[in-house]
PDB file of C-alpha atoms in Angstrom:
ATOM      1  CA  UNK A   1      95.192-164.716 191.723  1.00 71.00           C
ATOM      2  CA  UNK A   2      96.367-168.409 192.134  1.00 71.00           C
ATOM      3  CA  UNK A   3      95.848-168.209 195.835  1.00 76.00           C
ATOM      4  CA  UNK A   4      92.786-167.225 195.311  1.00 78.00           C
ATOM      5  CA  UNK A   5      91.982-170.096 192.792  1.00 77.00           C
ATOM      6  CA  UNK A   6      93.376-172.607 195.325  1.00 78.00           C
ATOM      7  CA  UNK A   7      91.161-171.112 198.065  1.00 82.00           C
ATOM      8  CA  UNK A   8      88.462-171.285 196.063  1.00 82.00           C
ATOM      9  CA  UNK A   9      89.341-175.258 195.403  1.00 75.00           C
ATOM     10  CA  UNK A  10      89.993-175.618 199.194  1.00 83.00           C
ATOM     11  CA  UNK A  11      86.211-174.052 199.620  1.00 88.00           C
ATOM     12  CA  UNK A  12      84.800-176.584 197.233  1.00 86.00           C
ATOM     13  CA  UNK A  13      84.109-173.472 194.963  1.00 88.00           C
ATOM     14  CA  UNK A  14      83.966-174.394 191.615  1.00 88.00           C
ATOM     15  CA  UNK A  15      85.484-172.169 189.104  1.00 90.00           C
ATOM     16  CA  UNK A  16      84.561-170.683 186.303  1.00 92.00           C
ATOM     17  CA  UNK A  17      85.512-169.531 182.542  1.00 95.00           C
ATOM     18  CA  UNK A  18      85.769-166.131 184.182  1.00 94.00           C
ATOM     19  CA  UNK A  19      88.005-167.221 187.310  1.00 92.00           C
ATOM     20  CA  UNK A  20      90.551-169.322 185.074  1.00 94.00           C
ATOM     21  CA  UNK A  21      90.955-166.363 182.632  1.00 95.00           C
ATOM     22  CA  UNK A  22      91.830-163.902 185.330  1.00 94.00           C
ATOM     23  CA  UNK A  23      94.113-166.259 186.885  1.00 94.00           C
ATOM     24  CA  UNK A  24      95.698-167.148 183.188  1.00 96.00           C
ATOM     25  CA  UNK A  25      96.114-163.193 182.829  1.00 95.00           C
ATOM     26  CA  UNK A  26      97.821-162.332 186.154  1.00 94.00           C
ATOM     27  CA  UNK A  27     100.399-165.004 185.097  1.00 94.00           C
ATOM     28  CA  UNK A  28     101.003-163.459 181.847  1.00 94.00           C
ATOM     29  CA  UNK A  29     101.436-159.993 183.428  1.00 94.00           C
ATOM     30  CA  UNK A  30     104.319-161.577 185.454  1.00 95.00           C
ATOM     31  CA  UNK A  31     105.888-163.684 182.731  1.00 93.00           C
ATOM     32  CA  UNK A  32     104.726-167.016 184.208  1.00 94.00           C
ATOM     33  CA  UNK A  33     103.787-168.978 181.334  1.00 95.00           C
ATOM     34  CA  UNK A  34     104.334-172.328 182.809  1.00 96.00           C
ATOM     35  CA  UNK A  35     101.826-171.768 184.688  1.00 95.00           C
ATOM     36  CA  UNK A  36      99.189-170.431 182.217  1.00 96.00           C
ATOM     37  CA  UNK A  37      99.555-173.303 180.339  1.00 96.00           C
ATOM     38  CA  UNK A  38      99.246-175.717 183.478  1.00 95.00           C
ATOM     39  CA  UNK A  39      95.912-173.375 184.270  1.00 95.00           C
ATOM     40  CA  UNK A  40      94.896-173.896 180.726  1.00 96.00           C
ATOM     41  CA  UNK A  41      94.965-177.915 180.897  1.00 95.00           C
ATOM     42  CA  UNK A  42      93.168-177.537 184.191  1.00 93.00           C
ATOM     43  CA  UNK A  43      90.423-175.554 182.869  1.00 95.00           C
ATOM     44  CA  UNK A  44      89.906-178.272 180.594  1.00 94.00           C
ATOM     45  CA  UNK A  45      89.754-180.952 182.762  1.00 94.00           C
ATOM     46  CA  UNK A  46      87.307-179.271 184.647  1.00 92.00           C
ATOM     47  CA  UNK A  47      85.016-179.352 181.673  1.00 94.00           C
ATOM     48  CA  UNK A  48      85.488-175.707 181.277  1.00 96.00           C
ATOM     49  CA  UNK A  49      85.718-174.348 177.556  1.00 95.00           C
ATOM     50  CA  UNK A  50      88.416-172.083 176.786  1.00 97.00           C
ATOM     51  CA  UNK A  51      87.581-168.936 174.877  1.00 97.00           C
ATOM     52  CA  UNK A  52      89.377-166.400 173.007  1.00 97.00           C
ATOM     53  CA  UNK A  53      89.769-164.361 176.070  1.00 97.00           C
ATOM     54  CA  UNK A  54      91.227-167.377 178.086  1.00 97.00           C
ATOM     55  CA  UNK A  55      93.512-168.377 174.725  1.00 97.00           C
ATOM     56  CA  UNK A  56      94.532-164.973 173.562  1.00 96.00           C
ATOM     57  CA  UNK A  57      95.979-164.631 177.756  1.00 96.00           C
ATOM     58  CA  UNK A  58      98.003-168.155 176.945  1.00 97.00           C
ATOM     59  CA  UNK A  59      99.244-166.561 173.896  1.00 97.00           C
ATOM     60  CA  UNK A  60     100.338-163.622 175.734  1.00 95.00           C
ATOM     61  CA  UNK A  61     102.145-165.207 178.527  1.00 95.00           C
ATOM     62  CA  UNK A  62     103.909-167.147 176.019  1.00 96.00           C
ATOM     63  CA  UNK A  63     104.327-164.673 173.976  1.00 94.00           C
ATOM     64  CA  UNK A  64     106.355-162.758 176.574  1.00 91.00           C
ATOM     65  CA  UNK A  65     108.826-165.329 177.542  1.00 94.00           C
ATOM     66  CA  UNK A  66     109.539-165.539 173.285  1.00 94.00           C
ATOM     67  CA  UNK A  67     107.830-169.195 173.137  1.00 95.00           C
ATOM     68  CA  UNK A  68     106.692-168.732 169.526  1.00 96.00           C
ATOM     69  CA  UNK A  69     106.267-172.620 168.884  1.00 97.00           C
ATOM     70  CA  UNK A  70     104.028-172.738 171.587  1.00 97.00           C
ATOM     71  CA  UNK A  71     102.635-169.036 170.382  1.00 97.00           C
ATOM     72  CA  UNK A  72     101.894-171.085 166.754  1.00 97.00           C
ATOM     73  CA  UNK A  73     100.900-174.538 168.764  1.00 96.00           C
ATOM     74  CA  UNK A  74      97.798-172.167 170.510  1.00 96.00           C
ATOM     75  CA  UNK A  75      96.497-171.096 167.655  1.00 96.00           C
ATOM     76  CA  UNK A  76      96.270-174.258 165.874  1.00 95.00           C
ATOM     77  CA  UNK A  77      94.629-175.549 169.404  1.00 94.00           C
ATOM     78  CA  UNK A  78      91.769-172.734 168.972  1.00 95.00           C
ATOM     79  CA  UNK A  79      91.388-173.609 165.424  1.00 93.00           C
ATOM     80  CA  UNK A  80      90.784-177.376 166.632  1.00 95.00           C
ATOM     81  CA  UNK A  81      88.554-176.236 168.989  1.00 93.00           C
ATOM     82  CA  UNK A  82      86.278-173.942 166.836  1.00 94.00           C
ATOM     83  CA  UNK A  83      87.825-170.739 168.747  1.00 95.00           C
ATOM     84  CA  UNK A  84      88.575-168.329 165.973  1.00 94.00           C
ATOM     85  CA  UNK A  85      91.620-166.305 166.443  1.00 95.00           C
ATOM     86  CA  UNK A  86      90.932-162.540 166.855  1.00 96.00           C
ATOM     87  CA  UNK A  87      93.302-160.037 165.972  1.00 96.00           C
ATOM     88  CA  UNK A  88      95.000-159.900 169.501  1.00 95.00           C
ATOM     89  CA  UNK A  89      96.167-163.462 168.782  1.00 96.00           C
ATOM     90  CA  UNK A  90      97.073-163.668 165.520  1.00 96.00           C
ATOM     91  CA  UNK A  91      98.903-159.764 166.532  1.00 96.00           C
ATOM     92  CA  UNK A  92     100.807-161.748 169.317  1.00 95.00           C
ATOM     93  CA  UNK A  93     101.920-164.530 166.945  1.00 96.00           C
ATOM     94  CA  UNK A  94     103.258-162.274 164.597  1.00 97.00           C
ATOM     95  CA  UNK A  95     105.318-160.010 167.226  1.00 95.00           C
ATOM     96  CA  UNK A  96     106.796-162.933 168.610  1.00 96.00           C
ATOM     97  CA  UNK A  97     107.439-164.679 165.758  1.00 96.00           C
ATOM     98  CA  UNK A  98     109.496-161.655 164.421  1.00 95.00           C
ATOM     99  CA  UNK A  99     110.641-161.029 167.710  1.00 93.00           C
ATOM    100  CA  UNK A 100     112.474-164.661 167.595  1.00 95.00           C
ATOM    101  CA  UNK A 101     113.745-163.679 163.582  1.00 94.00           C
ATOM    102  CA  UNK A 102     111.035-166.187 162.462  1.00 96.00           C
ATOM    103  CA  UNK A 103     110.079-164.107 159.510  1.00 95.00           C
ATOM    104  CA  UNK A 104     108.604-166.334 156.606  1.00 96.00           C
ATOM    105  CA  UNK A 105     106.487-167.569 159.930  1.00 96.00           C
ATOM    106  CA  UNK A 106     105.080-164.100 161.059  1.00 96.00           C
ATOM    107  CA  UNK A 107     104.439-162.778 157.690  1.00 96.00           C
ATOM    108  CA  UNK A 108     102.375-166.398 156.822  1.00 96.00           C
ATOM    109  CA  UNK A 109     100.591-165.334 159.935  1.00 96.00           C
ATOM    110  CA  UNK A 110     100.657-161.694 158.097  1.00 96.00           C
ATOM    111  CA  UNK A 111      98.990-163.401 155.249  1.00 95.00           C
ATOM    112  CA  UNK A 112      96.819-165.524 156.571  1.00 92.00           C
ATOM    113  CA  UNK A 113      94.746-162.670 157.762  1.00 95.00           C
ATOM    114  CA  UNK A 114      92.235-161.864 155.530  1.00 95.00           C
ATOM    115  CA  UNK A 115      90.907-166.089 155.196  1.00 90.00           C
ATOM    116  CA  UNK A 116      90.639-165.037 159.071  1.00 89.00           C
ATOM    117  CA  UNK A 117      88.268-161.834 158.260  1.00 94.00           C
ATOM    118  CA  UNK A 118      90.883-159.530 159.870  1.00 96.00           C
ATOM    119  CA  UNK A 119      92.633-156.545 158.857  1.00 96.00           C
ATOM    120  CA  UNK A 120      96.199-156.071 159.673  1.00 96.00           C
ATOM    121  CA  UNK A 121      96.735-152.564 161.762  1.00 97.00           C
ATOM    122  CA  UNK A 122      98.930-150.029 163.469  1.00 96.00           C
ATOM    123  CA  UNK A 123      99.914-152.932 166.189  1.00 96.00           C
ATOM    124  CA  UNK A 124     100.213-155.689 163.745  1.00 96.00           C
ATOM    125  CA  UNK A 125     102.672-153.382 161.544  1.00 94.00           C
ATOM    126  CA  UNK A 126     104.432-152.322 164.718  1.00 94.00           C
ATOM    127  CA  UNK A 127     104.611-156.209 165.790  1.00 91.00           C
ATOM    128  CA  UNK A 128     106.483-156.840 161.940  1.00 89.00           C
ATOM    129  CA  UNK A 129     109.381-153.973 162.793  1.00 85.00           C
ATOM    130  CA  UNK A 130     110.212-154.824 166.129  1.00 69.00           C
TER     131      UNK A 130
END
């Protein structure tokens, strides 16, 4: 996916919302969230706007390499940005955050829920006995 991305650079191919996300997800399936963050900053100084899709794939590539600050540091950049957190993200904070023994901080994200209009479920209560 990120040779792809460059090639598409090299081209003079522009891309898009859609093109960053996908790249931003292949690096989460292998655990390179370095990289989904550097994707992330480049997105945005292309003038592209994140979305959920292209934040909750951040969240999950840091989520896998245990990065809860960061995890918490996402979320409050989607707030910032008027990106509401869906349940995927706010799931992801709170299995990561108990995943690290950050408790008080994944059950605030627990509680902070239903201001959010979600509804905890099976993966969110699955996320909190990890």
């Amino acid at each position: 996916a990120l040779s792809l991305l460059r090639c598409m650079v090299v081209a003079r191919i522009s891309p898009n919302e859609i093109t960053y996300n996908a790249a931003i997800s292949a690096c989460a399936k292998v655990g390179e969230w370095q990289e989904a963050l550097d994707l992330l900053r480049r997105m945005q100084r292309s003038n592209l706007q994140p979305d959920v899709i292209t934040h909750s794939c951040v969240i999950s590539a840091c989520e896998g390499a245990c990065e809860w600050q960061l995890v918490l540091n996402m979320l409050h950049v989607m707030t910032a940005a008027s990106v509401l957190p869906d349940i995927i993200c706010l799931n992801s904070a709170i299995g990561v955050c108990a995943g690290s023994s950050e408790w008080q901080v994944a059950l605030h994200q627990l509680h902070a829920m239903p201001a959010a209009k979600l509804s905890p479920n099976q993966i969110t209560c699955n996320a909190l006995i990890k």
